[in-house]
PDB file of C-alpha atoms in Angstrom:
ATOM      1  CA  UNK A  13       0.000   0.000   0.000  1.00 48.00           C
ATOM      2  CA  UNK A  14       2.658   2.143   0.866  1.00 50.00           C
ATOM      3  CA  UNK A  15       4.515   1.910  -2.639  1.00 51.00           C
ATOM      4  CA  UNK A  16       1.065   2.576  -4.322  1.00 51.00           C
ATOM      5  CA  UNK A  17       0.694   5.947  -2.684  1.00 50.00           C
ATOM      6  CA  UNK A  18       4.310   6.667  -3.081  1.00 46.00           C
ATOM      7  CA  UNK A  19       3.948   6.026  -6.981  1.00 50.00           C
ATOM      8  CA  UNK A  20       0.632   7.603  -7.295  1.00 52.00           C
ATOM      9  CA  UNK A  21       2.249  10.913  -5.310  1.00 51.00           C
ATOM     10  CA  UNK A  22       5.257  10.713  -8.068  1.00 49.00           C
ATOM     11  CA  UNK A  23       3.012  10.817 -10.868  1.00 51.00           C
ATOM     12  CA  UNK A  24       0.979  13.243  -9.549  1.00 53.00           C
ATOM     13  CA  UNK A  25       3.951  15.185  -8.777  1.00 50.00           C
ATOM     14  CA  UNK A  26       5.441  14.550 -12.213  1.00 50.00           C
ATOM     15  CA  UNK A  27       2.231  15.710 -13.931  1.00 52.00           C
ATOM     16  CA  UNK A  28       2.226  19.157 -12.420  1.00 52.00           C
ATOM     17  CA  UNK A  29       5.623  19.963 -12.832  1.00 50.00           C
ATOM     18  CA  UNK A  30       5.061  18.921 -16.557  1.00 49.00           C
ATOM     19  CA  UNK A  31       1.506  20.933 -16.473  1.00 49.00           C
ATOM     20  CA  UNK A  32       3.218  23.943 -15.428  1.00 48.00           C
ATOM     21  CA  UNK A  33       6.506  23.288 -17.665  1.00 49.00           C
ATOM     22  CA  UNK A  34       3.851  23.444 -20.609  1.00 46.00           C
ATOM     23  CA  UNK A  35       1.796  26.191 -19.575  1.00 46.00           C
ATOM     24  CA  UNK A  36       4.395  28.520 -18.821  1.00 45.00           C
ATOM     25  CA  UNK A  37       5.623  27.432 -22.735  1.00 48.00           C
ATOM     26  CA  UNK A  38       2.367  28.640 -24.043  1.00 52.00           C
ATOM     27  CA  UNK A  39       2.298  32.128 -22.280  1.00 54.00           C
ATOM     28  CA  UNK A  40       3.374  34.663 -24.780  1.00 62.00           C
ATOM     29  CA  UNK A  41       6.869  36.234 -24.017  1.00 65.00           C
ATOM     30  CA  UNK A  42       7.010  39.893 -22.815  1.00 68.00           C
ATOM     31  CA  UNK A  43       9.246  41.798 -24.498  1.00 73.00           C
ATOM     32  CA  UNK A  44      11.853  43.574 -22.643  1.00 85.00           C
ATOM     33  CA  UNK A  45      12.197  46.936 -22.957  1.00 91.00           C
ATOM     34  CA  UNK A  46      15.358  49.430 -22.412  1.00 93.00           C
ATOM     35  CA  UNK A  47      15.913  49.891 -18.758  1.00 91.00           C
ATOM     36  CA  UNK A  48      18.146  52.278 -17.296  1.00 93.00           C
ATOM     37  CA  UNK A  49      18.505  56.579 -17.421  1.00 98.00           C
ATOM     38  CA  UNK A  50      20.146  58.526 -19.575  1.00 98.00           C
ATOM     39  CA  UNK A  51      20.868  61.987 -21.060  1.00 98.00           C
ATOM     40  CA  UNK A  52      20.965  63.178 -23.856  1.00 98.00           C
ATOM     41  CA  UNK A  53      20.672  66.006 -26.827  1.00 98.00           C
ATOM     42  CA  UNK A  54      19.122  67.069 -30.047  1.00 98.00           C
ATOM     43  CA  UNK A  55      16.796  68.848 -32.116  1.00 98.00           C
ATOM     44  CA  UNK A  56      13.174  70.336 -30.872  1.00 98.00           C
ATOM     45  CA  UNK A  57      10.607  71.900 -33.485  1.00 97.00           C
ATOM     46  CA  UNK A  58       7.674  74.257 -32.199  1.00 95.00           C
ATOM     47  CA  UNK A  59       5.104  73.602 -34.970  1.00 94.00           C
ATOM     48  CA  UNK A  60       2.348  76.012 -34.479  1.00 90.00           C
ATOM     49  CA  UNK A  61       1.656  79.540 -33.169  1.00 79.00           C
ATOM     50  CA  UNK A  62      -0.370  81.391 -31.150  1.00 73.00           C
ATOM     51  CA  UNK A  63      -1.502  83.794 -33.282  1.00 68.00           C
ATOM     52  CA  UNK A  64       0.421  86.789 -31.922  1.00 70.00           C
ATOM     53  CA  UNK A  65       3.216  88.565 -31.986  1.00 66.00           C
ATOM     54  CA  UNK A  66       6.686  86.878 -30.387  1.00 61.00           C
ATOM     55  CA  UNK A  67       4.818  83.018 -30.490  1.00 63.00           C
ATOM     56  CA  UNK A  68       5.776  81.747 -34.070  1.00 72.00           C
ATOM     57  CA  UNK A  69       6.958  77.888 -34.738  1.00 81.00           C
ATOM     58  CA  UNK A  70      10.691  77.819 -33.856  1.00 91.00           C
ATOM     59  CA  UNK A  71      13.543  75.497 -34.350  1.00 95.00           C
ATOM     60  CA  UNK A  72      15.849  74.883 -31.137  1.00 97.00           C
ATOM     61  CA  UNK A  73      17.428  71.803 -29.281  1.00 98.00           C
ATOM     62  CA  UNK A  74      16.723  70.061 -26.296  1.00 98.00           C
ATOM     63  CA  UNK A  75      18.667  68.537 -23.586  1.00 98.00           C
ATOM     64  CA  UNK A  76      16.525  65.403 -22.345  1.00 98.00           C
ATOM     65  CA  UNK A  77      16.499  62.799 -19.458  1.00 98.00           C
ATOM     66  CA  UNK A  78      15.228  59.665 -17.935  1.00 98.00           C
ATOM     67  CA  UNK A  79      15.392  58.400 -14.366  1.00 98.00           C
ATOM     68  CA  UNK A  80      14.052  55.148 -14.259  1.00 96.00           C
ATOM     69  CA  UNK A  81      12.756  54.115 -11.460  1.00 95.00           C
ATOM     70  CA  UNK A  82      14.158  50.183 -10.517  1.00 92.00           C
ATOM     71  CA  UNK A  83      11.308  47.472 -10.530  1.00 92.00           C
ATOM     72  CA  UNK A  84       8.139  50.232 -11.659  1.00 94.00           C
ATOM     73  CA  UNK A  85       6.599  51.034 -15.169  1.00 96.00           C
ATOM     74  CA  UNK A  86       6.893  54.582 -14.828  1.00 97.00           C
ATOM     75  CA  UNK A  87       9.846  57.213 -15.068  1.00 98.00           C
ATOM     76  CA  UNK A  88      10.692  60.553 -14.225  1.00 98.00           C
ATOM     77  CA  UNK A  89      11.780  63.003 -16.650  1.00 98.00           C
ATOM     78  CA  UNK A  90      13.132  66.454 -17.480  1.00 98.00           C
ATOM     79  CA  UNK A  91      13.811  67.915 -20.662  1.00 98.00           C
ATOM     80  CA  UNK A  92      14.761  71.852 -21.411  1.00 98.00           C
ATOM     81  CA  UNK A  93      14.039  73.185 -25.047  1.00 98.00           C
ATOM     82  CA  UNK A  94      15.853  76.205 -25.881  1.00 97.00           C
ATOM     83  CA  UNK A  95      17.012  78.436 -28.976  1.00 94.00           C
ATOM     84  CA  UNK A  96      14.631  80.459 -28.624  1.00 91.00           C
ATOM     85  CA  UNK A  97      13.864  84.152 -26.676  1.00 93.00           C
ATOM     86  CA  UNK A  98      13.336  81.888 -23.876  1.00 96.00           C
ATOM     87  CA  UNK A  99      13.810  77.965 -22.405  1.00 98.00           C
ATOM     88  CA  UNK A 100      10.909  75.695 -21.364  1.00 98.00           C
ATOM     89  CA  UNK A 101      11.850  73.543 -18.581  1.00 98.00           C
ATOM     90  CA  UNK A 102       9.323  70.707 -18.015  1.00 98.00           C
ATOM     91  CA  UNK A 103       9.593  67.971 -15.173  1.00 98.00           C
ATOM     92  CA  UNK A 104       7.396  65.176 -15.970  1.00 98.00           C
ATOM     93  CA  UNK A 105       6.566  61.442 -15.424  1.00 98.00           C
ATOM     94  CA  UNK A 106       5.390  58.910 -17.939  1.00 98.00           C
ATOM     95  CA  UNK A 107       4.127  55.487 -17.934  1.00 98.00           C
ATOM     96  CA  UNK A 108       6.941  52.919 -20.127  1.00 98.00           C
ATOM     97  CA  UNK A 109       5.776  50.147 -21.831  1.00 97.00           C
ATOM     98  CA  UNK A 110       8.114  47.504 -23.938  1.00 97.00           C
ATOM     99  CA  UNK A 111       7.482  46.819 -27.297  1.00 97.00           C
ATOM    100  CA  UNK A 112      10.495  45.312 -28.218  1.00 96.00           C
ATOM    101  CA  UNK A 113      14.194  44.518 -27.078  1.00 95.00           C
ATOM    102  CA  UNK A 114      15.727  47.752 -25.554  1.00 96.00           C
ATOM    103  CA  UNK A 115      12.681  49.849 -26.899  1.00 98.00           C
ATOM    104  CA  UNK A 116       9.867  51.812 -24.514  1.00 97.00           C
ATOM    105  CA  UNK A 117       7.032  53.633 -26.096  1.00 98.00           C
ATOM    106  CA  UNK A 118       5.522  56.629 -23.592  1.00 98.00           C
ATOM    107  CA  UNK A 119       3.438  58.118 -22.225  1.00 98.00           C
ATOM    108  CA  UNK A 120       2.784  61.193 -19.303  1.00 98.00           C
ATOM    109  CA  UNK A 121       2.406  64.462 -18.092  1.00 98.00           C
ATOM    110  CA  UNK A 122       4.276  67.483 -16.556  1.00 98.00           C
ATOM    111  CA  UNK A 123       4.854  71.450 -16.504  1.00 98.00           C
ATOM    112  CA  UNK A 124       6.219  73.758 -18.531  1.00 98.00           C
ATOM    113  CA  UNK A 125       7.804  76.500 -16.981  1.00 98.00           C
ATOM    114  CA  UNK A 126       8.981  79.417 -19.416  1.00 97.00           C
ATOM    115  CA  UNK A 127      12.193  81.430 -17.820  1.00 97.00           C
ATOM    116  CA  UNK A 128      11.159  84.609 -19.011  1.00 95.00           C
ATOM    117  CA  UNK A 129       6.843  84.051 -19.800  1.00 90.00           C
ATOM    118  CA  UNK A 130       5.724  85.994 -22.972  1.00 90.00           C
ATOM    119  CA  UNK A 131       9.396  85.630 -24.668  1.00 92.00           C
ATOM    120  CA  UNK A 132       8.882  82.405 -27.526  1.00 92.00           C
ATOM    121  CA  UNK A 133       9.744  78.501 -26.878  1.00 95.00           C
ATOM    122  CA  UNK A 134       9.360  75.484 -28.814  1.00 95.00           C
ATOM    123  CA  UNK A 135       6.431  74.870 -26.687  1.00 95.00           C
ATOM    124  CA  UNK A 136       4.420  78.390 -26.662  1.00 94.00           C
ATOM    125  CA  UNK A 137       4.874  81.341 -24.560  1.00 93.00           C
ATOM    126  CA  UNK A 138       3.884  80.973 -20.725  1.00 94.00           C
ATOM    127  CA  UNK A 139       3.645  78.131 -18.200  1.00 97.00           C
ATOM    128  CA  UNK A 140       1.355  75.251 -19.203  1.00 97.00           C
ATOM    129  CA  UNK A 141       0.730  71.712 -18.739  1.00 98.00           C
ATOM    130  CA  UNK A 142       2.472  69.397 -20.888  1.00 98.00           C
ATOM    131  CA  UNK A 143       1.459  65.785 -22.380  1.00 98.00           C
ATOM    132  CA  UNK A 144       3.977  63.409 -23.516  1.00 98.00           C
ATOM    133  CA  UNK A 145       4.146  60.762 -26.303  1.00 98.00           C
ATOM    134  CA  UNK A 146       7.599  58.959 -27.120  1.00 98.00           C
ATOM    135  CA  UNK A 147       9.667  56.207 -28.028  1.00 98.00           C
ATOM    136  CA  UNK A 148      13.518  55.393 -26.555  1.00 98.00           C
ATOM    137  CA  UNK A 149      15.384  52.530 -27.946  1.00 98.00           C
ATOM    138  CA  UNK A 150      19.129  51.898 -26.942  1.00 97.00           C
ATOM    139  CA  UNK A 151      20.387  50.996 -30.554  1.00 97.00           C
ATOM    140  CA  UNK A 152      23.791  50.290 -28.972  1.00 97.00           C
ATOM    141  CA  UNK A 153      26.059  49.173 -25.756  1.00 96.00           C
ATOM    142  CA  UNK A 154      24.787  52.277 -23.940  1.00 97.00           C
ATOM    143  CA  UNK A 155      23.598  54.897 -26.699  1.00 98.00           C
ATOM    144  CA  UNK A 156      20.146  55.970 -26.667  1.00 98.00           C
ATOM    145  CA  UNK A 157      17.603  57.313 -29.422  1.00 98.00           C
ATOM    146  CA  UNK A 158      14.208  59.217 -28.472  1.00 98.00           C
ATOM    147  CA  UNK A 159      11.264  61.081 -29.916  1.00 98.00           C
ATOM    148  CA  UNK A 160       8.693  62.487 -28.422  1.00 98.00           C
ATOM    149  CA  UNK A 161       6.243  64.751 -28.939  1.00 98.00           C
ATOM    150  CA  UNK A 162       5.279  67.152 -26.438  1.00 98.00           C
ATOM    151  CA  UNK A 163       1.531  68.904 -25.971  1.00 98.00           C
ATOM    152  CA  UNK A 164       1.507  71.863 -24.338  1.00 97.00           C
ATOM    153  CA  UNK A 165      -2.230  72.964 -22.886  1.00 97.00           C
ATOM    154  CA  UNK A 166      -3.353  76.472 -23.266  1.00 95.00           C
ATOM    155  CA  UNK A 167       0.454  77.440 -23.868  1.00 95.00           C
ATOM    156  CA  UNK A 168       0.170  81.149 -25.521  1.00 93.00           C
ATOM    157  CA  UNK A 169      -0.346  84.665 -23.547  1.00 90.00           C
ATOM    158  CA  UNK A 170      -3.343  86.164 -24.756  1.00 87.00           C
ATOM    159  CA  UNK A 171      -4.510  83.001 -26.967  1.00 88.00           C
ATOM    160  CA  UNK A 172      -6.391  79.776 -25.663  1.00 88.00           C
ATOM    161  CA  UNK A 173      -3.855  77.755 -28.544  1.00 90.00           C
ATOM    162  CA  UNK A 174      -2.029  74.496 -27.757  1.00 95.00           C
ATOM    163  CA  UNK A 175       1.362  74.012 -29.011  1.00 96.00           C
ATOM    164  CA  UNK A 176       2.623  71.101 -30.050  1.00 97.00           C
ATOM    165  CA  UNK A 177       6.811  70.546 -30.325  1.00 97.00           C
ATOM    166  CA  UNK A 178       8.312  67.807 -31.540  1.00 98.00           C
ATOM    167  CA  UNK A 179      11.687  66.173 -30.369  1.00 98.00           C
ATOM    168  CA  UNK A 180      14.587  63.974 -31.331  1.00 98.00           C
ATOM    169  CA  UNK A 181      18.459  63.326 -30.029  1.00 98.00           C
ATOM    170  CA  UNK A 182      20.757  60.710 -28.757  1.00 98.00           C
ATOM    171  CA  UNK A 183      21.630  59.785 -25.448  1.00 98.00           C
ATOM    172  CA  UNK A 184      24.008  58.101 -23.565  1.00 98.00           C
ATOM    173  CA  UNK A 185      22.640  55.445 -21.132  1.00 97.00           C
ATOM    174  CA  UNK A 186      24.025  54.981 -17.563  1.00 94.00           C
TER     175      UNK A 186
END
């Protein structure tokens, strides 16, 4: 009696470690996305206007940033667009997701805070929320690419406009 029960308890055993051997085989395989901060620089294009004086589309740079934070979907940023009369500076925090091996699409929110409000950014004319949508891909041993576009809310003195910038640079990854 005793062997019985010790052979039905093996095979029982067996049969959910090979039950959970196959499941685990059949459940799709997340991709991994980049992990890690950076820094980096490039381009920034405002692409519209408010529709006065001093707040026309502008071409600049931007120094960008991620600070991942270990274990959590989400990520704090900063980026700073100048060339312009003035420089945006805009802390923000997004939501990562992986789409593919080393590569995060994005998503969040922030502020943009004008140095000198009424002078022209990439991203209007006075202090205004900002929405976030972006991709990051490290396309080598610790270089970073990004895009993004940014959304700033009710961005223009003396206009209820949105501006819109758009964003682009290399980074190294640390």
């Amino acid at each position: 009696m005793k062997i019985a029960s010790l052979t039905t308890a093996a095979l029982v055993a067996s049969s959910i470690i090979f039950s959970a051997g196959f499941a685990s085989a059949q459940q799709p395989v997340q991709p991994r996305g980049m992990n890690g901060s950076y820094i980096g620089a490039g381009v920034a294009a405002g692409v519209t206007n408010g529709g006065q004086q001093n707040d026309a589309a502008l071409l600049g740079g931007n120094v960008q940033g991620r600070a991942a934070i270990p274990n959590a979907p989400v990520s704090l940023r900063g980026s700073v667009l100048f060339g312009g009369d003035a420089t945006a500076l805009m802390p923000m925090l997004t939501y990562d997701a992986p789409i593919a091996k080393n590569t995060n699409v994005y998503l969040g929110g922030g502020y943009s805070f004008i140095t000198e409000e009424g002078k022209s950014t990439q991203l209007g004319n006075r202090n205004a929320p900002v929405v976030t949508l972006g991709a990051e891909s490290e396309v080598a041993k610790n270089t970073v690419i990004y895009g993004d576009a940014k959304w700033g809310i009710d961005a223009y003195e003396n206009s209820d406009a949105d501006a819109l910038s758009f964003q682009t640079g290399i980074g190294l990854r640390f």
